[in-house]
Coordinates of C-alpha atoms in Angstrom, one line a residue:
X1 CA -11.9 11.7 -4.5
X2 CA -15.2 9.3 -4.7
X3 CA -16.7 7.3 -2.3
X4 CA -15.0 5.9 1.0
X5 CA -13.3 2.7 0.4
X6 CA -14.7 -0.7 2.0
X7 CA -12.2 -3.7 2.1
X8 CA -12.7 -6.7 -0.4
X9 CA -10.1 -8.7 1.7
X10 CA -10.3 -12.2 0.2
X11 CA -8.8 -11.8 -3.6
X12 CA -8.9 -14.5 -6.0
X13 CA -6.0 -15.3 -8.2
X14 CA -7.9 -14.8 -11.3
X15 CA -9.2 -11.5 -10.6
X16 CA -8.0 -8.5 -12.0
X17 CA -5.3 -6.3 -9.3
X18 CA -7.4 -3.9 -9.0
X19 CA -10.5 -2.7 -7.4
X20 CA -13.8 -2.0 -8.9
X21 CA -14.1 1.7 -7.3
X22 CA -13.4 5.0 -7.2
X23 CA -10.3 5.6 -5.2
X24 CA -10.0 7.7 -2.2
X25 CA -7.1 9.2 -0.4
X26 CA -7.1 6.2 1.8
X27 CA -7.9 3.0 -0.1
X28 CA -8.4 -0.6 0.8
X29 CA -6.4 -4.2 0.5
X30 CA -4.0 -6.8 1.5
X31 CA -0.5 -7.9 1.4
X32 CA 3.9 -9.2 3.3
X33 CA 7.0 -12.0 3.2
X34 CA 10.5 -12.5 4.0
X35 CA 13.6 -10.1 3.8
X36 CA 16.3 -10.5 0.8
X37 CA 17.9 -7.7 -0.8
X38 CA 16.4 -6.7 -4.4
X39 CA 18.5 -7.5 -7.3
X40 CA 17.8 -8.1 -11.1
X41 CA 17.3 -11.9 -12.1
X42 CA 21.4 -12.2 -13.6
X43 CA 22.4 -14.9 -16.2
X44 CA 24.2 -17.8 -15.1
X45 CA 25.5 -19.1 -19.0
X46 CA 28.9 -18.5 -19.1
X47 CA 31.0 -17.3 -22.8
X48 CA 33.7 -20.3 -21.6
X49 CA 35.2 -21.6 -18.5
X50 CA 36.4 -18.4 -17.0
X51 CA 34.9 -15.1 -18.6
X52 CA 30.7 -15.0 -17.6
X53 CA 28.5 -13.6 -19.5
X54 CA 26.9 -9.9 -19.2
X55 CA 24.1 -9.4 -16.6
X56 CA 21.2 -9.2 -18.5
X57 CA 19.7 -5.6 -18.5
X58 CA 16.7 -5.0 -16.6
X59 CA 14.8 -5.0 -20.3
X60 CA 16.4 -8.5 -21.1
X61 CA 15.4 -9.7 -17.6
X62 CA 11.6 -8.8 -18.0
X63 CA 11.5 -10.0 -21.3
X64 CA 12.7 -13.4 -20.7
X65 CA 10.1 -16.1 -22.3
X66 CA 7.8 -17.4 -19.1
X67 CA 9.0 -20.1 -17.4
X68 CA 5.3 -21.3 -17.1
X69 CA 4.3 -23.5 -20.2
X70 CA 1.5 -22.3 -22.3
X71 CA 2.2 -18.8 -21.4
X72 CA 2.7 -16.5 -24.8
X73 CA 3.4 -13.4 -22.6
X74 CA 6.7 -12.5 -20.7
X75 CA 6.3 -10.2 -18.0
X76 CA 7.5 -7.1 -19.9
X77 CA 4.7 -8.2 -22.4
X78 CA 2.0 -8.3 -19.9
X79 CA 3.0 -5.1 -18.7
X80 CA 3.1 -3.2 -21.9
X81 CA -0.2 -4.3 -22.9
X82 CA -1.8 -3.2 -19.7
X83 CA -0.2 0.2 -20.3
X84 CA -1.5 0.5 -23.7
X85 CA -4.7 1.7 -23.6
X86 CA -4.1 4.6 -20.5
X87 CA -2.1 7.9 -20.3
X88 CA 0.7 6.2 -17.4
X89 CA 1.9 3.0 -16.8
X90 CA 2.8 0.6 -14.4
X91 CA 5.6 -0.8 -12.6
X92 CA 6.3 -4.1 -11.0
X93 CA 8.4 -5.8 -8.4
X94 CA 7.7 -9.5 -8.9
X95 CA 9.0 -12.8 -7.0
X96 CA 8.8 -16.2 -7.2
X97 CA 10.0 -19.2 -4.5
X98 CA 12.2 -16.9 -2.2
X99 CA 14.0 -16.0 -5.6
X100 CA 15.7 -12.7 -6.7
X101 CA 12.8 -10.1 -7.7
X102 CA 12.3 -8.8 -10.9
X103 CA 11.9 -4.9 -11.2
X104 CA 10.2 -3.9 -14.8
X105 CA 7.9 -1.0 -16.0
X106 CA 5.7 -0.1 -18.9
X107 CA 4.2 3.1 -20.0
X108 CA 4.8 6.9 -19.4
X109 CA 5.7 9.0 -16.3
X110 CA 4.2 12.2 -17.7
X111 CA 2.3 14.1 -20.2
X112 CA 5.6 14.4 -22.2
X113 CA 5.8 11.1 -22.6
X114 CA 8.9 10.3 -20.1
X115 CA 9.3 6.5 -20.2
X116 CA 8.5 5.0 -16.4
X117 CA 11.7 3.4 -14.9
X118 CA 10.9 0.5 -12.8
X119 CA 12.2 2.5 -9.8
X120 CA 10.4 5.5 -9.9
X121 CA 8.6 6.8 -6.7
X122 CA 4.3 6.2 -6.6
X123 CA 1.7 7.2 -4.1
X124 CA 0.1 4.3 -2.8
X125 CA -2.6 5.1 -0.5
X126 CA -3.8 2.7 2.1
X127 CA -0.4 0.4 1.6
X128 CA 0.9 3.2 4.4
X129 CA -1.7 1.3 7.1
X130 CA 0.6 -1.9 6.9
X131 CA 3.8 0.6 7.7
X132 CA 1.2 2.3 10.4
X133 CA 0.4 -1.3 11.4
X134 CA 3.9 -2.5 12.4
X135 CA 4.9 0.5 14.3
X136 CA 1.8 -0.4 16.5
X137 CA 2.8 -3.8 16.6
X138 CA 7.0 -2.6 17.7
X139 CA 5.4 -0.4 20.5
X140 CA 3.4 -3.5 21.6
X141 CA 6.9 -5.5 21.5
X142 CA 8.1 -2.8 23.8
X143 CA 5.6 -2.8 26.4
X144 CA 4.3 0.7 25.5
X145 CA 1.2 -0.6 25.4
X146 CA -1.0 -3.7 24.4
X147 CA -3.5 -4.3 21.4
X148 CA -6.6 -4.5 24.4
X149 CA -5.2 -0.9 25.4
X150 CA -8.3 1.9 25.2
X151 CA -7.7 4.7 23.2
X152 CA -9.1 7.0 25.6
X153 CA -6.4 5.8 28.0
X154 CA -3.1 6.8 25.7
X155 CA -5.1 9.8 24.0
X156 CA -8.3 11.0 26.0
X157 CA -10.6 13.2 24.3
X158 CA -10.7 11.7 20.5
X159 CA -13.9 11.7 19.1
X160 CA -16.0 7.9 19.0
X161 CA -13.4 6.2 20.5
X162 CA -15.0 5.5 24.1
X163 CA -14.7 1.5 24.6
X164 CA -12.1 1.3 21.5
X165 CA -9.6 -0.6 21.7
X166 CA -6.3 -0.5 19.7
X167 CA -6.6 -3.7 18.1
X168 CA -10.0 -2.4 16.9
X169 CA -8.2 0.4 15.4
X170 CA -6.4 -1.8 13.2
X171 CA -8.9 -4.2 12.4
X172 CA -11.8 -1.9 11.5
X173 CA -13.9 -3.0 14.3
X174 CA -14.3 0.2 16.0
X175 CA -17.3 2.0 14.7
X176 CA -15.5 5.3 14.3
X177 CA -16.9 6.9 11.0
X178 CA -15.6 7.4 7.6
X179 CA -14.4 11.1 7.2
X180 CA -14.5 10.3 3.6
X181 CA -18.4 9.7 3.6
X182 CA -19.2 12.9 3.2
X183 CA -18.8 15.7 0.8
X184 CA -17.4 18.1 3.0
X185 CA -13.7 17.0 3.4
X186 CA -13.4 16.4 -0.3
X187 CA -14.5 19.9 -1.2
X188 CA -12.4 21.3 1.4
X189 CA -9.3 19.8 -0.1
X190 CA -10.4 21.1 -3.5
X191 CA -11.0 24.2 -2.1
X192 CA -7.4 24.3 -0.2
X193 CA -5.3 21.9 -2.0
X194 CA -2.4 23.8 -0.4
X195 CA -3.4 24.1 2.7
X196 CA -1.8 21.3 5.4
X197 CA -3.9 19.5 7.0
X198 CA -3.4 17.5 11.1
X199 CA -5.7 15.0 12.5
X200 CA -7.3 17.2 14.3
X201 CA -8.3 18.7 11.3
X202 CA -10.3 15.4 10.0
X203 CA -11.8 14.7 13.2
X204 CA -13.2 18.2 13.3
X205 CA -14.6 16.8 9.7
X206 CA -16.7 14.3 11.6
X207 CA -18.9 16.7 13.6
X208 CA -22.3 16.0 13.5
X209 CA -21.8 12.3 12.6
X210 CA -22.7 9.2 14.5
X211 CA -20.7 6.1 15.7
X212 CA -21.2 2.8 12.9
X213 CA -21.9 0.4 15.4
X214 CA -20.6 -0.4 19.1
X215 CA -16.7 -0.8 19.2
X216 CA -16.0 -4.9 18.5
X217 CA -19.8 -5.7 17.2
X218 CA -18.9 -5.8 13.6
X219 CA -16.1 -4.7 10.7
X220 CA -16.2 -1.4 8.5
X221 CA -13.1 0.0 7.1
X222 CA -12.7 3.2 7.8
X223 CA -9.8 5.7 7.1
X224 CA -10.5 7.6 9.9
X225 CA -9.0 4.6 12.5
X226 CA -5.8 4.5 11.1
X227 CA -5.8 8.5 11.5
X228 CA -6.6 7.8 14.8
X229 CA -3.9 5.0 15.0
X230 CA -1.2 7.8 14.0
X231 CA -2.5 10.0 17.2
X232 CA -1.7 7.1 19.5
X233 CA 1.6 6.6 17.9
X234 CA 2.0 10.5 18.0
X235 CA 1.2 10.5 21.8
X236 CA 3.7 7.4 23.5
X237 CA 6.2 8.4 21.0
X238 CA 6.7 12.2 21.3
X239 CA 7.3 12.1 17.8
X240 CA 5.3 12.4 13.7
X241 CA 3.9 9.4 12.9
X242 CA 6.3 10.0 9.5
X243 CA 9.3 10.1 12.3
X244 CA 8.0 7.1 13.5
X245 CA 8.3 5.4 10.1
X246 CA 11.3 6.7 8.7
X247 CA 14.1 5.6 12.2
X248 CA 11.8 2.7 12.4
X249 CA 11.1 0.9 9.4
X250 CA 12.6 2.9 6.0
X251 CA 16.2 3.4 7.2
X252 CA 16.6 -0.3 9.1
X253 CA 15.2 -1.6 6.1
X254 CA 17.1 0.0 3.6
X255 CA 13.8 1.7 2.0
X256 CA 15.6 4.8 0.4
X257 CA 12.6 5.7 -1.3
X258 CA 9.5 5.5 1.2
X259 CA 8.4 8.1 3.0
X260 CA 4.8 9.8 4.6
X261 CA 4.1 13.2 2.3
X262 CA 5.2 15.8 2.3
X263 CA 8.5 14.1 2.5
X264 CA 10.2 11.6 0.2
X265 CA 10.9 11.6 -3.2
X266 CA 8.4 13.4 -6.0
X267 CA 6.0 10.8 -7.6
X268 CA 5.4 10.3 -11.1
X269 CA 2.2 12.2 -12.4
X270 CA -1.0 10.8 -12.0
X271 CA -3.4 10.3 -14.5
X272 CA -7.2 11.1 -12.7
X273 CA -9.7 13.4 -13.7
X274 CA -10.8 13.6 -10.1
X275 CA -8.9 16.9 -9.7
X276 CA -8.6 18.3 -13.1
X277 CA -11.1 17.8 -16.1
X278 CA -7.8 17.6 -18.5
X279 CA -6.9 14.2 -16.0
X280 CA -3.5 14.8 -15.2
X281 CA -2.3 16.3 -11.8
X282 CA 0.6 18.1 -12.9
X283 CA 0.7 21.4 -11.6
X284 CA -2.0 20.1 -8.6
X285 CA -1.0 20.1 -5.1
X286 CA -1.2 17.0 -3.6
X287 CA -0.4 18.9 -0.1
X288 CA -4.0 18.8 1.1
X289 CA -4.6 15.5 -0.2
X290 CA -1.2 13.6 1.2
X291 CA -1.6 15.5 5.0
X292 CA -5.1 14.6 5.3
X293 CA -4.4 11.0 4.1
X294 CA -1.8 10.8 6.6
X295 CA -1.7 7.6 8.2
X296 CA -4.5 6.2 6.6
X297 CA -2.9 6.6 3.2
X298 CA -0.1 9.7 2.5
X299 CA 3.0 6.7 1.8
X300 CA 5.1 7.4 -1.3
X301 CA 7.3 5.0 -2.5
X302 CA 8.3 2.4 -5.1
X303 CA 8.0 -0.8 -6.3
X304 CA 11.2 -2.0 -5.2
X305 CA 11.5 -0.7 -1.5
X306 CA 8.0 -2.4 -1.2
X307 CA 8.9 -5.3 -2.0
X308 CA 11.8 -5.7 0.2
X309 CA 9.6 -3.8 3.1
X310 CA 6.8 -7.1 3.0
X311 CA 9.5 -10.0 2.4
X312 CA 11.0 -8.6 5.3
X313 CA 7.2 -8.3 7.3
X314 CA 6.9 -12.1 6.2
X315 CA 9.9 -12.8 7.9
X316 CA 9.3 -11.4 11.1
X317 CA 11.8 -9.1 11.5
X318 CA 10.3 -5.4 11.5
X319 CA 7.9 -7.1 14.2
X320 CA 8.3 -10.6 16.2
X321 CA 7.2 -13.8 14.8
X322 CA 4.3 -14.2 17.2
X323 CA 3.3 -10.5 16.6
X324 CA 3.5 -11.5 13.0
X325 CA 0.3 -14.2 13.5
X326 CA -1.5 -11.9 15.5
X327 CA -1.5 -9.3 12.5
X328 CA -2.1 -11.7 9.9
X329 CA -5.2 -13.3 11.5
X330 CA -8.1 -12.2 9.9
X331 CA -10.8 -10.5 12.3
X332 CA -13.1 -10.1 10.0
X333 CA -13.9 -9.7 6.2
X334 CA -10.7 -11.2 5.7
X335 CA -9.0 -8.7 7.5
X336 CA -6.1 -8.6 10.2
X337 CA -4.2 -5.8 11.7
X338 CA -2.8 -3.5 8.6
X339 CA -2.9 -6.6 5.9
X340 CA -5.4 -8.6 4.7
X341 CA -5.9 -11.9 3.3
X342 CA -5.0 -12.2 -0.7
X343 CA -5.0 -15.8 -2.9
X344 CA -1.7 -16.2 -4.6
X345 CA -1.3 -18.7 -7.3
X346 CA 0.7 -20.4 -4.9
X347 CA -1.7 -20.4 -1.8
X348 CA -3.3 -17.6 0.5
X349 CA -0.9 -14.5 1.4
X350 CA -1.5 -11.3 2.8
X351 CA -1.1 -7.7 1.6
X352 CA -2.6 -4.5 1.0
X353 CA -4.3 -2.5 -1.3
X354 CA -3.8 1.5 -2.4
X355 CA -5.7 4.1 -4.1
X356 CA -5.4 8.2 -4.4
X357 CA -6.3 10.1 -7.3
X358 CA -4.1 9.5 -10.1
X359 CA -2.5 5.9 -8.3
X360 CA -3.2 2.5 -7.7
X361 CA -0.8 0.3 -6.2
X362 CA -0.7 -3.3 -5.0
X363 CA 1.3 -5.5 -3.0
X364 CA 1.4 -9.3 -2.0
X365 CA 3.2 -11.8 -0.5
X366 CA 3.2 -15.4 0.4
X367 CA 5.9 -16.0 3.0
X368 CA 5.3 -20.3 3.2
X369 CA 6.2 -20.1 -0.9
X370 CA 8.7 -17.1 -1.0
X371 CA 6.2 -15.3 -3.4
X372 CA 6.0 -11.7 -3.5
X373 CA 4.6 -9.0 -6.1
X374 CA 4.2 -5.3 -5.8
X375 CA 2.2 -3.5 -8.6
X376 CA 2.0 0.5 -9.2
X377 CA 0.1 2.5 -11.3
X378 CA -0.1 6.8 -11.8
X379 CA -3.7 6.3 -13.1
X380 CA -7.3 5.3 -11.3
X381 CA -7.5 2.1 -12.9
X382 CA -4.1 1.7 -13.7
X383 CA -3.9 -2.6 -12.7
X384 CA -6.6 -3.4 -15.3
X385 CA -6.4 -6.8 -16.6
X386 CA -3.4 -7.8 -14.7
X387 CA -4.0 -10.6 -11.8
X388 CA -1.8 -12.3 -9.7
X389 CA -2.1 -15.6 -11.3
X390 CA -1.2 -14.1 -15.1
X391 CA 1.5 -11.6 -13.6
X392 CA 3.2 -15.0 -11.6
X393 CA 2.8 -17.1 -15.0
X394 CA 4.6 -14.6 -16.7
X395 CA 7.9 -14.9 -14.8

């Protein structure tokens, strides 16, 4: 599973959508925007006055010449070459100025050779903090309890979180250790992979460890907060953080496909050698892996549904407008509550970034410009050579 992931919040638009690690069950990165339902880019010619033309097929629509001058790639181009070289491929959800967003894919879905369809279902790792994020954020809209609430004061007894606040939760400011650090959780999923795993099972993994610095004092991105995050959503609610989720975001969103494993659709295969020397995880349980991710990073879902899940964050309506600010302020490293900041061709966004063995995923968004791209991949360094700027330019 490699070494715990630190944030790199601030992303240039010229940099490759990817990071230059191993991934980890919960990842790192930044991204949001405003809600529109997702359709494919139609044509607007019509044959004569009164019969329009076909819709373009979702091929035709991805392989449209760039609008951009200059540019010798269309999207569907882009993609394909990034898929080349790898055993899996990548899907895409990409839009520009508030306009309808594009859904394309390039590569293979399996070791058969199964061609990926843009809509097929991904693991995306530490995108599930932004979802863990916002249900934090709609309990602070009804007066369950505030960012500045202790931890200690809604669940008592949690491990390093004397003097931690919430809001340090989400921003990484809390000193609580890594439970990824260490050897001894990833050899215990290896071990198990079937076994299910509960928060209290990765706190136990932290005995023995020490606090990173005093809660507020400084930024670390740690996996373990957001597990922690999960328990205090667990404990006002009465219900699983993946309850949570689903009546509160998925199914008043629309999000069909996006939900915390176990549940939810069955990804694609993933492509890592981190489980299996052959690098594919067919026939690997990912049952260890997902459960002990948990909040910090067990989301599956697909390019689409996230897309439509951040335009709609952008527009403040899974959380108020003034809640929005608050969670897209950065409070160090470029970091807010659950997104982080991200450099769009256009201007600065916010998003998020995800790795697991066998996927990388990203996803952006711009809300001032009506910009928004979501990128998925079933290998570890499945976004190579695509940034934002030459993904936009090839619209």
């Amino acid at each position: 599973m490699g070494s715990p992931p630190r944030t790199e919040p601030t992303m240039d638009a010229e940099v490759p959508v990817q990071h230059r690690r191993r991934p980890s069950p919960g990842d790192r990165r930044s991204l949001a925007i405003a809600a529109a339902a997702l359709l494919l880019a139609a044509c607007t010619a019509t044959t004569d006055e009164t019969t329009p033309a076909p819709a373009p097929t979702p091929a035709d629509v991805c392989s449209q010449e760039p609008s951009r001058p200059g540019q010798d790639q269309s999207l569907q181009e882009l993609l394909d070459r990034a898929a080349a070289d790898g055993p899996g491929g990548v899907a895409a959800a990409l839009g520009r100025h508030g306009e309808e967003v594009r859904l394309c894919s390039a590569g293979r879905a399996d070791t058969a050779g199964t061609p990926l369809k843009p809509d097929d279902a991904f693991r995306v790792g530490s995108i599930t903090k932004t979802f863990v994020a916002v249900v934090v954020l709609q309990l602070v809209e009804e007066g369950a309890l505030r960012l500045d609430t202790l931890v200690v004061d809604v669940r008592p007894g949690v491990p390093f979180t004397e003097g931690v606040t919430v809001r340090q939760l989400l921003n990484h400011s809390s000193g609580v250790p890594e439970f990824l650090a260490g050897e001894d959780v990833e050899a215990a999923i290896r071990a198990e992979p079937h076994r299910r795993w509960t928060s209290a099972d990765v706190l136990e993994s932290l005995d023995g460890r020490e606090r990173a610095f005093a809660p507020g004092t400084a930024h670390a991105y740690s996996n373990t907060n957001y597990v922690i995050a999960g328990m205090v959503v667990e404990a006002l609610t009465g219900r699983t953080v993946a309850e949570n989720v689903r009546t509160r975001i998925t199914e008043p969103l629309g999000l069909h496909d996006t939900a915390l494993a176990p549940d939810g659709r069955e990804p694609v295969t993933g492509f890592s050698p981190l489980f299996d020397p052959s690098g594919t995880t067919e026939g690997t349980s990912y049952l260890a892996l997902g459960t002990a991710a948990g909040a910090a990073g067990g989301l599956i879902s697909t390019a689409g549904d996230l897309a439509v899940f951040y335009r709609a964050l952008g527009a403040g309506k899974p959380v108020r407008p003034d809640l929005l600010a608050e969670m897209t302020v950065s409070h160090g490293e470029g970091y807010g509550l659950g997104v982080g900041t991200v450099r769009l061709p256009s201007g600065m966004g916010f998003g998020h970034f995800g790795a697991i063995p066998g996927y990388t995923a990203q996803a952006v968004v711009r809300p001032a410009s009506g910009d928004v791209l979501v990128v998925l991949s079933n290998e570890d360094d499945g976004l190579r050579g695509l940034s934002t700027t030459r993904v936009f330019h090839a619209w």
